[in-house]
Short mmCIF file of N, CA, C and O in Angstrom, two decimals:
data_model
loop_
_atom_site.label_atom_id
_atom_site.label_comp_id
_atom_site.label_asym_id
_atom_site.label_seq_id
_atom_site.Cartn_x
_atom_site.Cartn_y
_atom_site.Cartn_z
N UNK T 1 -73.38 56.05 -71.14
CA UNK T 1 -73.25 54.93 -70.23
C UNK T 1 -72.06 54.05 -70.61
O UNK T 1 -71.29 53.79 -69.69
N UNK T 2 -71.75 53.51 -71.95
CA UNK T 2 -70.87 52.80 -72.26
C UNK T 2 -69.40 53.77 -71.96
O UNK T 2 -68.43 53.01 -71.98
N UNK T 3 -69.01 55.13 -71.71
CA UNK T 3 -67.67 55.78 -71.77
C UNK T 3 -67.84 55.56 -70.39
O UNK T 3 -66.73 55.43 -69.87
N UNK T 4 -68.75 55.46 -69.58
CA UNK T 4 -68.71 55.37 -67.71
C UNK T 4 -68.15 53.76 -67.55
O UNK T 4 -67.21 53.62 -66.76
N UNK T 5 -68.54 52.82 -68.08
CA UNK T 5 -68.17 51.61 -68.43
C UNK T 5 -67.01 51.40 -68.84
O UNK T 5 -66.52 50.29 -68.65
N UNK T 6 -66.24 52.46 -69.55
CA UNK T 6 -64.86 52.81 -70.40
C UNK T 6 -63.97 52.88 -69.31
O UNK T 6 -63.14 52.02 -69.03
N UNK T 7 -64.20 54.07 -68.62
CA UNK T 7 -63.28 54.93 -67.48
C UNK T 7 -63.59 54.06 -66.38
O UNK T 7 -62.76 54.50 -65.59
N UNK T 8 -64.30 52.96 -65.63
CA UNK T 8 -64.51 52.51 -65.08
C UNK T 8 -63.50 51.72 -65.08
O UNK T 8 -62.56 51.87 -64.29
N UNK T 9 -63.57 50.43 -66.28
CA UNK T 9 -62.78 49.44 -66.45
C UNK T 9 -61.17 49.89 -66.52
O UNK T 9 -60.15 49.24 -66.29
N UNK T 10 -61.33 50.99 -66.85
CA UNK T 10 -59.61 51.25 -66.67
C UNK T 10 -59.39 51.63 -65.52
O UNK T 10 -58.36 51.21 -64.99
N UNK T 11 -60.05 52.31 -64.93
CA UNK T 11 -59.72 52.58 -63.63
C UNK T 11 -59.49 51.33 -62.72
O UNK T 11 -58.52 51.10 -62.00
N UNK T 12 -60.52 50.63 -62.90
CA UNK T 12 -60.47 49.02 -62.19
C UNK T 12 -58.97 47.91 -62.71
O UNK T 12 -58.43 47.27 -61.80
N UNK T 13 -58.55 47.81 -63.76
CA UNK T 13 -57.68 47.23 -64.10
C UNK T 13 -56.32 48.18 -64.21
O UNK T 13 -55.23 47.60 -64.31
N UNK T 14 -56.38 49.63 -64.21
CA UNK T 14 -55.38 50.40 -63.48
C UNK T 14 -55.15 49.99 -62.02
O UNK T 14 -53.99 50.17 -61.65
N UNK T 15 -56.01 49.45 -61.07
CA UNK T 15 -55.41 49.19 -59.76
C UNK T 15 -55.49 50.26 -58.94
O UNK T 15 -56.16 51.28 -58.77
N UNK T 16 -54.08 49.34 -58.24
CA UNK T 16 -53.52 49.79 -57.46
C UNK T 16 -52.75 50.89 -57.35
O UNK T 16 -52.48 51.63 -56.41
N UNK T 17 -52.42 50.85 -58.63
CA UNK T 17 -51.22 52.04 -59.06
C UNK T 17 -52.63 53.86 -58.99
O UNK T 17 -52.30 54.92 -58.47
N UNK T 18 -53.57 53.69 -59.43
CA UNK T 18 -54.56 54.93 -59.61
C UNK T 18 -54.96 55.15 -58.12
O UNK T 18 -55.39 56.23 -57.72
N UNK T 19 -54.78 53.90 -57.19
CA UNK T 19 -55.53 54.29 -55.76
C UNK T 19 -54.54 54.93 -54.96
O UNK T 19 -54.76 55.95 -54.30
N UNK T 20 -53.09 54.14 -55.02
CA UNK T 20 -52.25 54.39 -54.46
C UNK T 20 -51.47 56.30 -55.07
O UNK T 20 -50.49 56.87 -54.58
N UNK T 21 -52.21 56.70 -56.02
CA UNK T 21 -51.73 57.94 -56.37
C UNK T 21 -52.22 58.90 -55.81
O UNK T 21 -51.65 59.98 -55.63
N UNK T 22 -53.70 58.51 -55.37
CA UNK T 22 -54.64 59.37 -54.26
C UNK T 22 -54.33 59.61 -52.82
O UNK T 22 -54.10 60.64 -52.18
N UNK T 23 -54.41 57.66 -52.34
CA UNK T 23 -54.48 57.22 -51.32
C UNK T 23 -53.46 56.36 -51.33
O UNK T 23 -53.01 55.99 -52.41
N UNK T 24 -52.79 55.77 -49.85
CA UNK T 24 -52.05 56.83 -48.93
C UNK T 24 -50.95 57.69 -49.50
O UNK T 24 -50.08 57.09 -50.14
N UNK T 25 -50.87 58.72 -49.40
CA UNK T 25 -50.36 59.87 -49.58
C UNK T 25 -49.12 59.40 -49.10
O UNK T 25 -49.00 58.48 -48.28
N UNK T 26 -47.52 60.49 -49.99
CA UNK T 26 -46.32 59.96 -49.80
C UNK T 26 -46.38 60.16 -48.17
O UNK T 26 -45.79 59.36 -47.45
N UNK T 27 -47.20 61.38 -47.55
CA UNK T 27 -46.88 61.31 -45.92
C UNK T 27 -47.71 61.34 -45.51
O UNK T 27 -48.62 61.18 -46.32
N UNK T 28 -48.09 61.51 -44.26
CA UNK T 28 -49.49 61.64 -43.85
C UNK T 28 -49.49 63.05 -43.11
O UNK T 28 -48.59 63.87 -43.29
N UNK T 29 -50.22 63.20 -42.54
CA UNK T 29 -50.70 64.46 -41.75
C UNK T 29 -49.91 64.20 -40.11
O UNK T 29 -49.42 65.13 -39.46
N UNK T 30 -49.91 62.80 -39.67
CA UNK T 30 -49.35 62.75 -38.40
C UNK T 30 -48.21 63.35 -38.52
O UNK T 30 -48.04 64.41 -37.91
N UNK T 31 -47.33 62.87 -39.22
CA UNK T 31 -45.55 63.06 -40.00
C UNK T 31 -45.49 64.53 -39.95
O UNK T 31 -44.63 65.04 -39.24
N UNK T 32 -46.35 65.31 -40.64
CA UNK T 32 -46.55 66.81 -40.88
C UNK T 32 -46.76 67.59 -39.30
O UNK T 32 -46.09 68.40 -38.65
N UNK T 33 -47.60 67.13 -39.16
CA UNK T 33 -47.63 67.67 -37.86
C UNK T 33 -46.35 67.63 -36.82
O UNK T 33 -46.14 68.43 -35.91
N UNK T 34 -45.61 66.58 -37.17
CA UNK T 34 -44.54 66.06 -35.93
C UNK T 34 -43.91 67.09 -36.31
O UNK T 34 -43.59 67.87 -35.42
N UNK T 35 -43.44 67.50 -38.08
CA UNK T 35 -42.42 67.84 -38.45
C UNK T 35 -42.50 69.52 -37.65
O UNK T 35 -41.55 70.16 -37.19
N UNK T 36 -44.33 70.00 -37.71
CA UNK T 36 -44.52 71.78 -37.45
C UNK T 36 -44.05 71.94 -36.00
O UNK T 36 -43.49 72.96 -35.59
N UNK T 37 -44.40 70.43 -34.93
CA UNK T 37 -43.86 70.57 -33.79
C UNK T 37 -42.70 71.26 -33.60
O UNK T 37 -42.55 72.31 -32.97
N UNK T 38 -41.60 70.35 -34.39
CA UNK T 38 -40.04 70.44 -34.34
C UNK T 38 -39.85 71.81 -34.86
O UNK T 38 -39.58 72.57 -33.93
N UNK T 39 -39.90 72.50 -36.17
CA UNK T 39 -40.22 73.80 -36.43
C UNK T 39 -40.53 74.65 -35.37
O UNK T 39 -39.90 75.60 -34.91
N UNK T 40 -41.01 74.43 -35.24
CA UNK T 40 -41.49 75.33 -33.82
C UNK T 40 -40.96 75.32 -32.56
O UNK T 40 -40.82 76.40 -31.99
N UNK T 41 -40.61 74.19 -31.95
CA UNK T 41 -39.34 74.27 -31.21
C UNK T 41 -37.99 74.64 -31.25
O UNK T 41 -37.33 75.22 -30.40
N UNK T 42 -37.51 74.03 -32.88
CA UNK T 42 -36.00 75.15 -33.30
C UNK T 42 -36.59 76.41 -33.33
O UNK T 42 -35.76 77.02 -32.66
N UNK T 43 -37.33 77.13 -33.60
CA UNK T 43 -37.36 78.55 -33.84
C UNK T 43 -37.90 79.01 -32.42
O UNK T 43 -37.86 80.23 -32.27
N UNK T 44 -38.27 78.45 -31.59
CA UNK T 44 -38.26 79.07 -29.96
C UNK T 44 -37.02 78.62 -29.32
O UNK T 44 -37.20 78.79 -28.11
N UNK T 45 -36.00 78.19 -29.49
CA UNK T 45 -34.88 78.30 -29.10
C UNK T 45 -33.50 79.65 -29.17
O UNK T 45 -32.72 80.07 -30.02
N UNK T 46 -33.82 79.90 -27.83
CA UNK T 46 -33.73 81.48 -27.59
C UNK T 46 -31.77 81.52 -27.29
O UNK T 46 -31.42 81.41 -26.12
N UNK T 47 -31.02 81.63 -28.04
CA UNK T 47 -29.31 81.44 -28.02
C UNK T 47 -28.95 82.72 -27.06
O UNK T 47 -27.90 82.71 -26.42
N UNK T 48 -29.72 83.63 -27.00
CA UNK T 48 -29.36 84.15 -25.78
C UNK T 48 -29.35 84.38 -24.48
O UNK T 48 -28.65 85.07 -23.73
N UNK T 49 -30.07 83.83 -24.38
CA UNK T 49 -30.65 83.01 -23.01
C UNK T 49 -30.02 82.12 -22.18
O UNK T 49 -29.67 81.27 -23.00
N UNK T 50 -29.69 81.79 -21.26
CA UNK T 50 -29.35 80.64 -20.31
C UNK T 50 -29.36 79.69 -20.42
O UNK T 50 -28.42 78.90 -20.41
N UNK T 51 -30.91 79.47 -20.62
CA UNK T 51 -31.13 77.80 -20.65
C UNK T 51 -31.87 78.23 -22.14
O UNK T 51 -32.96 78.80 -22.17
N UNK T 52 -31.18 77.91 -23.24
CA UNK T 52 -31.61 78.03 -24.35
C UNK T 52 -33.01 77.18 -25.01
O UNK T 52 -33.82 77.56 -25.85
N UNK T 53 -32.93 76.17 -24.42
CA UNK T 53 -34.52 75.09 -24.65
C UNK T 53 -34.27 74.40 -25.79
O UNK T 53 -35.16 74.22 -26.62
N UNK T 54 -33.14 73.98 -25.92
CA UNK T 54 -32.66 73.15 -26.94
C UNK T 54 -33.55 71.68 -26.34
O UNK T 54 -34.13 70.88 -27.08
N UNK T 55 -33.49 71.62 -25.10
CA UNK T 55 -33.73 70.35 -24.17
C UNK T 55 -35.46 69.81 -24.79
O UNK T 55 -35.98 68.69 -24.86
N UNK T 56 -36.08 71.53 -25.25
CA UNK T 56 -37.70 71.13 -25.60
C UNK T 56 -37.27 70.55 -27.01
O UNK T 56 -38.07 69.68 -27.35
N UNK T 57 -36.53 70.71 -27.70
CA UNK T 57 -36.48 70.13 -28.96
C UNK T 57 -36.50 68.91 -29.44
O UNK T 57 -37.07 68.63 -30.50
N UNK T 58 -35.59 67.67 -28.34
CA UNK T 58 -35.20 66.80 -28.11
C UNK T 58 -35.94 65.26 -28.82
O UNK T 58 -35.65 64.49 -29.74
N UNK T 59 -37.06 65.39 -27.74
CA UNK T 59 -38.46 64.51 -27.91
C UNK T 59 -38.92 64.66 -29.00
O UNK T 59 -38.98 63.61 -29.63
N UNK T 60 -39.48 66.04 -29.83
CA UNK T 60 -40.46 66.14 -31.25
C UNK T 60 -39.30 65.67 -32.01
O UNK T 60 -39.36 64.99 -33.03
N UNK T 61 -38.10 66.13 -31.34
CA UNK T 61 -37.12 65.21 -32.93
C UNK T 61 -37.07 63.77 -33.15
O UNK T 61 -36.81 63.19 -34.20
N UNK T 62 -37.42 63.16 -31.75
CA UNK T 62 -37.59 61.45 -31.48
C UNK T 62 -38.06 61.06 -32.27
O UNK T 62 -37.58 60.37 -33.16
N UNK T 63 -39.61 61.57 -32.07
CA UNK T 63 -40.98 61.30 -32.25
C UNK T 63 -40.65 61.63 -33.86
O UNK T 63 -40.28 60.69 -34.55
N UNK T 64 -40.74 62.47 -34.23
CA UNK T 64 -40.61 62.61 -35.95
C UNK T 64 -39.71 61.92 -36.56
O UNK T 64 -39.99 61.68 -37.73
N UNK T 65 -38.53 61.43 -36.11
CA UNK T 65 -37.56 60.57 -36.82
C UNK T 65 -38.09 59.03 -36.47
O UNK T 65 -37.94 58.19 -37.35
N UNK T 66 -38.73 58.63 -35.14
CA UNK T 66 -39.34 57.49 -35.42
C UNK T 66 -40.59 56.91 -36.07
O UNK T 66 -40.89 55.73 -36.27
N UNK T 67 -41.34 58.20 -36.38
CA UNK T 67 -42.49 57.81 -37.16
C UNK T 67 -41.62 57.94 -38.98
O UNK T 67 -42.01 57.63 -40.11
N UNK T 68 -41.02 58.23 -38.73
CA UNK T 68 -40.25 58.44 -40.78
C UNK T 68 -39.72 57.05 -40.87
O UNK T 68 -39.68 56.22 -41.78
N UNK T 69 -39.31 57.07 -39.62
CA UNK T 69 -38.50 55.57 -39.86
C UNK T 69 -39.13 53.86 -39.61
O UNK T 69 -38.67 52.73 -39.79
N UNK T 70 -40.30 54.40 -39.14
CA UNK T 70 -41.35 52.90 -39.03
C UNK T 70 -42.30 53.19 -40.62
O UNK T 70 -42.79 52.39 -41.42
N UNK T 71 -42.29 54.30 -40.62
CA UNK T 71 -42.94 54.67 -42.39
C UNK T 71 -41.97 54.39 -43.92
O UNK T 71 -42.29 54.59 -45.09
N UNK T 72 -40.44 53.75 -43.21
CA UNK T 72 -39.46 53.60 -44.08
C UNK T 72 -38.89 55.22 -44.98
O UNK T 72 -38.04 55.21 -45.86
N UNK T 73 -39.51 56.30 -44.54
CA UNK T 73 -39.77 56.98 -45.29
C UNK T 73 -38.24 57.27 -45.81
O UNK T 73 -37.30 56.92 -45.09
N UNK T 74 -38.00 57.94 -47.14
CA UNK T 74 -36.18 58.05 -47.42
C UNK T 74 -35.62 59.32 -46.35
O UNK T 74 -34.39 59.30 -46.28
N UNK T 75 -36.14 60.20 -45.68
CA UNK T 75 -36.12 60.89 -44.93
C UNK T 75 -35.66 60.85 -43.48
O UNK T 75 -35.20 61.76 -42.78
N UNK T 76 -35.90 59.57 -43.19
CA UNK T 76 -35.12 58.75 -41.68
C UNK T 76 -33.99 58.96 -41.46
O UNK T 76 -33.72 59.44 -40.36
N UNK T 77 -33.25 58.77 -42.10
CA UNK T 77 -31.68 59.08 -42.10
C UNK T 77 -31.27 60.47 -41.63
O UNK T 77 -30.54 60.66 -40.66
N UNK T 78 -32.04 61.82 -42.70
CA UNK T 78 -31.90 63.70 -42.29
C UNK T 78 -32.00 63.31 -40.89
O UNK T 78 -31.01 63.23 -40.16
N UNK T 79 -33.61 62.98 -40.38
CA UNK T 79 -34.37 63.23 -39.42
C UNK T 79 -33.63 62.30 -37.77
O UNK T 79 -33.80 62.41 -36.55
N UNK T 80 -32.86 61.52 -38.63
CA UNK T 80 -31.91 61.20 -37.37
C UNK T 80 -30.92 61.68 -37.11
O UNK T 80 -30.44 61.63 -35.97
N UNK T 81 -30.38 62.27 -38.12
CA UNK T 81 -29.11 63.23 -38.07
C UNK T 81 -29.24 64.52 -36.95
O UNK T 81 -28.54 64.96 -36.04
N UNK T 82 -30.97 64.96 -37.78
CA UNK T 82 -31.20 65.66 -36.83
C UNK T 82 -31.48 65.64 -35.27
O UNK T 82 -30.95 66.58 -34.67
N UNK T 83 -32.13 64.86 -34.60
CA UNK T 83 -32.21 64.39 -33.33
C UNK T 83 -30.83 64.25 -32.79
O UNK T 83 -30.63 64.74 -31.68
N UNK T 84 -29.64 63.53 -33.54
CA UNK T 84 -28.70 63.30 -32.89
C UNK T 84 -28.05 64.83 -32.55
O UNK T 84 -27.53 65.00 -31.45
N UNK T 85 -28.12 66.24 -33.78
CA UNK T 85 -27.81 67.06 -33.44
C UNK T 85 -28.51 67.83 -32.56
O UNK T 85 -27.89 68.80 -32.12
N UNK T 86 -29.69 67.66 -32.15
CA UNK T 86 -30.28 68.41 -31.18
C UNK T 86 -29.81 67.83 -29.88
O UNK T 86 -29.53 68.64 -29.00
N UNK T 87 -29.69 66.55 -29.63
CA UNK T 87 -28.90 65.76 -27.94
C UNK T 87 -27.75 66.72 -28.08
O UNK T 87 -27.65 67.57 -27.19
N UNK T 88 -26.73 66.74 -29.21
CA UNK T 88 -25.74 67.46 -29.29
C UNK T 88 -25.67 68.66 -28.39
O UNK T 88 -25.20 68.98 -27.30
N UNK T 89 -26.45 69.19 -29.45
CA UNK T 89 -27.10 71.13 -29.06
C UNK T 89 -28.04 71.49 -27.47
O UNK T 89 -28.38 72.59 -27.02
N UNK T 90 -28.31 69.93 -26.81
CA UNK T 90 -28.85 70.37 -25.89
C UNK T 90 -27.47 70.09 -24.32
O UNK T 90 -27.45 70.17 -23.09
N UNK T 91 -26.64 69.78 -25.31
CA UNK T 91 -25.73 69.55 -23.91
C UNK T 91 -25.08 71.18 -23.67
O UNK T 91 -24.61 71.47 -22.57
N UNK T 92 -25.10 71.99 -24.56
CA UNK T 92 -24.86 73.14 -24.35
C UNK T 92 -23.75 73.90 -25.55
O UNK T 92 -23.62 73.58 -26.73
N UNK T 93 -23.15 74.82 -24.91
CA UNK T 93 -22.60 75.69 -25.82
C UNK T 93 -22.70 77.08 -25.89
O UNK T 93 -23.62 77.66 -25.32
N UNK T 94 -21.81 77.71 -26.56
CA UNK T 94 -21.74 79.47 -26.72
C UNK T 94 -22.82 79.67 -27.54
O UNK T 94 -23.43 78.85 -28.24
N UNK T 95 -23.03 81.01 -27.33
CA UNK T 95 -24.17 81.54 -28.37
C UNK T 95 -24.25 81.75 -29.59
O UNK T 95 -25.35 81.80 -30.13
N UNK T 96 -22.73 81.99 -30.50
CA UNK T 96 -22.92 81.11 -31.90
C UNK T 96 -22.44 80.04 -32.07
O UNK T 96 -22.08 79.84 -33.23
N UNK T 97 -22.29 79.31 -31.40
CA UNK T 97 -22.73 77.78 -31.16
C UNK T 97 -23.79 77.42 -31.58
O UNK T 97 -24.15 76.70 -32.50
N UNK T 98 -24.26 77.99 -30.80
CA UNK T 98 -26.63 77.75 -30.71
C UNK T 98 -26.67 78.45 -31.89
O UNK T 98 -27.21 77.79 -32.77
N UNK T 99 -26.31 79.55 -32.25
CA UNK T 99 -26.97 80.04 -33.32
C UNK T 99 -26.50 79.05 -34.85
O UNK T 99 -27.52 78.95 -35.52
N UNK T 100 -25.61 78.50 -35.38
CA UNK T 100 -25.12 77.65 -35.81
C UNK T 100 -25.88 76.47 -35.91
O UNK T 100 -26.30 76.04 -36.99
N UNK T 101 -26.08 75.86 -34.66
CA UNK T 101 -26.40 74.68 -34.60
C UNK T 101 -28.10 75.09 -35.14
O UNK T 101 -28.52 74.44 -36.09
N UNK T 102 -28.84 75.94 -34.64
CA UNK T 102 -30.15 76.39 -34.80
C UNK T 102 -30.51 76.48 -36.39
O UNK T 102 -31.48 75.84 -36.81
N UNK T 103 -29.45 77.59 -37.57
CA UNK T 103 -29.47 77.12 -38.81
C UNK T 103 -29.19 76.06 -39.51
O UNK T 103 -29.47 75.84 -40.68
N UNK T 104 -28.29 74.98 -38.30
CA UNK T 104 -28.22 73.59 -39.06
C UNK T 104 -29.72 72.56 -39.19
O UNK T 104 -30.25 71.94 -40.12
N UNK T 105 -30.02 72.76 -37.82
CA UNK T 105 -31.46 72.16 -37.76
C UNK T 105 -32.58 72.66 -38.81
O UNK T 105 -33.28 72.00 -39.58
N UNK T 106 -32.52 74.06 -38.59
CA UNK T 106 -33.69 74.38 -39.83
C UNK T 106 -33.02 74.04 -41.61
O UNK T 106 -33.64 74.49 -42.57
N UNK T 107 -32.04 73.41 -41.74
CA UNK T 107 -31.50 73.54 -42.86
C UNK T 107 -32.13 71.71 -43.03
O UNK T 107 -33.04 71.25 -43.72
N UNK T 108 -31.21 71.08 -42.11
CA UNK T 108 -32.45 69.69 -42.09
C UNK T 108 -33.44 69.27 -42.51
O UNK T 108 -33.63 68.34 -43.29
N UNK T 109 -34.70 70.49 -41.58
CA UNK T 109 -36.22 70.32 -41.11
C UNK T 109 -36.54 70.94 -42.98
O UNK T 109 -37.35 70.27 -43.63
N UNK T 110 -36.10 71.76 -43.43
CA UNK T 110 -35.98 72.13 -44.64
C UNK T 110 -35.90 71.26 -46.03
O UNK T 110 -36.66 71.24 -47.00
N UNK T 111 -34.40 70.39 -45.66
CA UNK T 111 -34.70 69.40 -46.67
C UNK T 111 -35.58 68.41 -46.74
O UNK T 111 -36.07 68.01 -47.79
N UNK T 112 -35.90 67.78 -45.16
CA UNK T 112 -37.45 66.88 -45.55
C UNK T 112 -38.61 67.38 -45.99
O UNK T 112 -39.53 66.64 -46.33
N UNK T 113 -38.68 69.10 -46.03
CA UNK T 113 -39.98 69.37 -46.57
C UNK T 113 -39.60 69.75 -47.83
O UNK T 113 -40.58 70.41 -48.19
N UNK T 114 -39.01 69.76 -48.51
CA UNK T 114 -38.47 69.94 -49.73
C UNK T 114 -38.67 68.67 -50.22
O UNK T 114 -39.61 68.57 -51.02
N UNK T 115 -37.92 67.47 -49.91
CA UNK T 115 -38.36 66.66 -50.35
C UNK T 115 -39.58 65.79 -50.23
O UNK T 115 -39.63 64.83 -50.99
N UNK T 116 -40.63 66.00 -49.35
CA UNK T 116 -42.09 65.84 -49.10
C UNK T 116 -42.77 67.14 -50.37
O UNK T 116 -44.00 67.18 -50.34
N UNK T 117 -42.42 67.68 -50.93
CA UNK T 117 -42.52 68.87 -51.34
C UNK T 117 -43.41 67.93 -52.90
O UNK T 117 -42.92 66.91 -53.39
N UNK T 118 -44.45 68.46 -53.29
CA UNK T 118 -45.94 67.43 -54.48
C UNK T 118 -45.74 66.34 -54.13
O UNK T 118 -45.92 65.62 -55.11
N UNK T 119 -45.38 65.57 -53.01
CA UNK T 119 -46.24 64.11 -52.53
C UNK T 119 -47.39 64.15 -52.28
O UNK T 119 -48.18 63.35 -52.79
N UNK T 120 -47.77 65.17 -51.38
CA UNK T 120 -49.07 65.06 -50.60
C UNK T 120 -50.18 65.35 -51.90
O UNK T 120 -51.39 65.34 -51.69
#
């Protein structure tokens, strides 16, 4: 009883710092999810095709760079880079153009999960 009393009190006068290592997590699950959206839209973007669907990419890149960036997260900055290159990539272009622009995006979407990479 007295070592439950032990680990208790430290835990209690550890804080914030022991809760905040659990809880909230460096990202959350919304963030994650935005990010599998976008993933998934660069990699259905078809460069040989006509209308390549760069245009579906557009929005999940919004949406994920504005939730990083109301979360302050250090990641706001990639994730706007990226959006700005997808408006880019959706005004058009040759097909290694798209293909180019398509490994730039996943090279991006890459480094924020790299660096989200033992937060969670």
């Amino acid at each position: 009883m007295k070592s439950l009393l032990i680990v208790f009190s430290i835990v209690l006068l550890s804080g914030c710092s022991t809760i905040k290592k659990y809880w909230p997590r460096a990202h959350d699950p919304v963030l994650v999810e935005h990010w599998v959206t976008v993933s998934i839209a660069v990699d259905d973007v078809d460069c040989a095709a006509e209308q390549r669907g760069w245009d579906r990419v557009v929005l999940p890149a919004q949406k994920l760079w504005m939730l990083a960036d109301l979360r302050e997260d250090p990641q706001s900055e990639n994730l706007h880079g990226l959006l700005e290159h997808t408006k880019k990539m959706s005004k058009g272009g040759s097909k290694m153009f798209c293909e180019i622009g398509k490994n730039t995006a996943k090279q991006r979407l890459q480094a924020a999960r790299s660096a989200w990479d033992g937060l969670s």
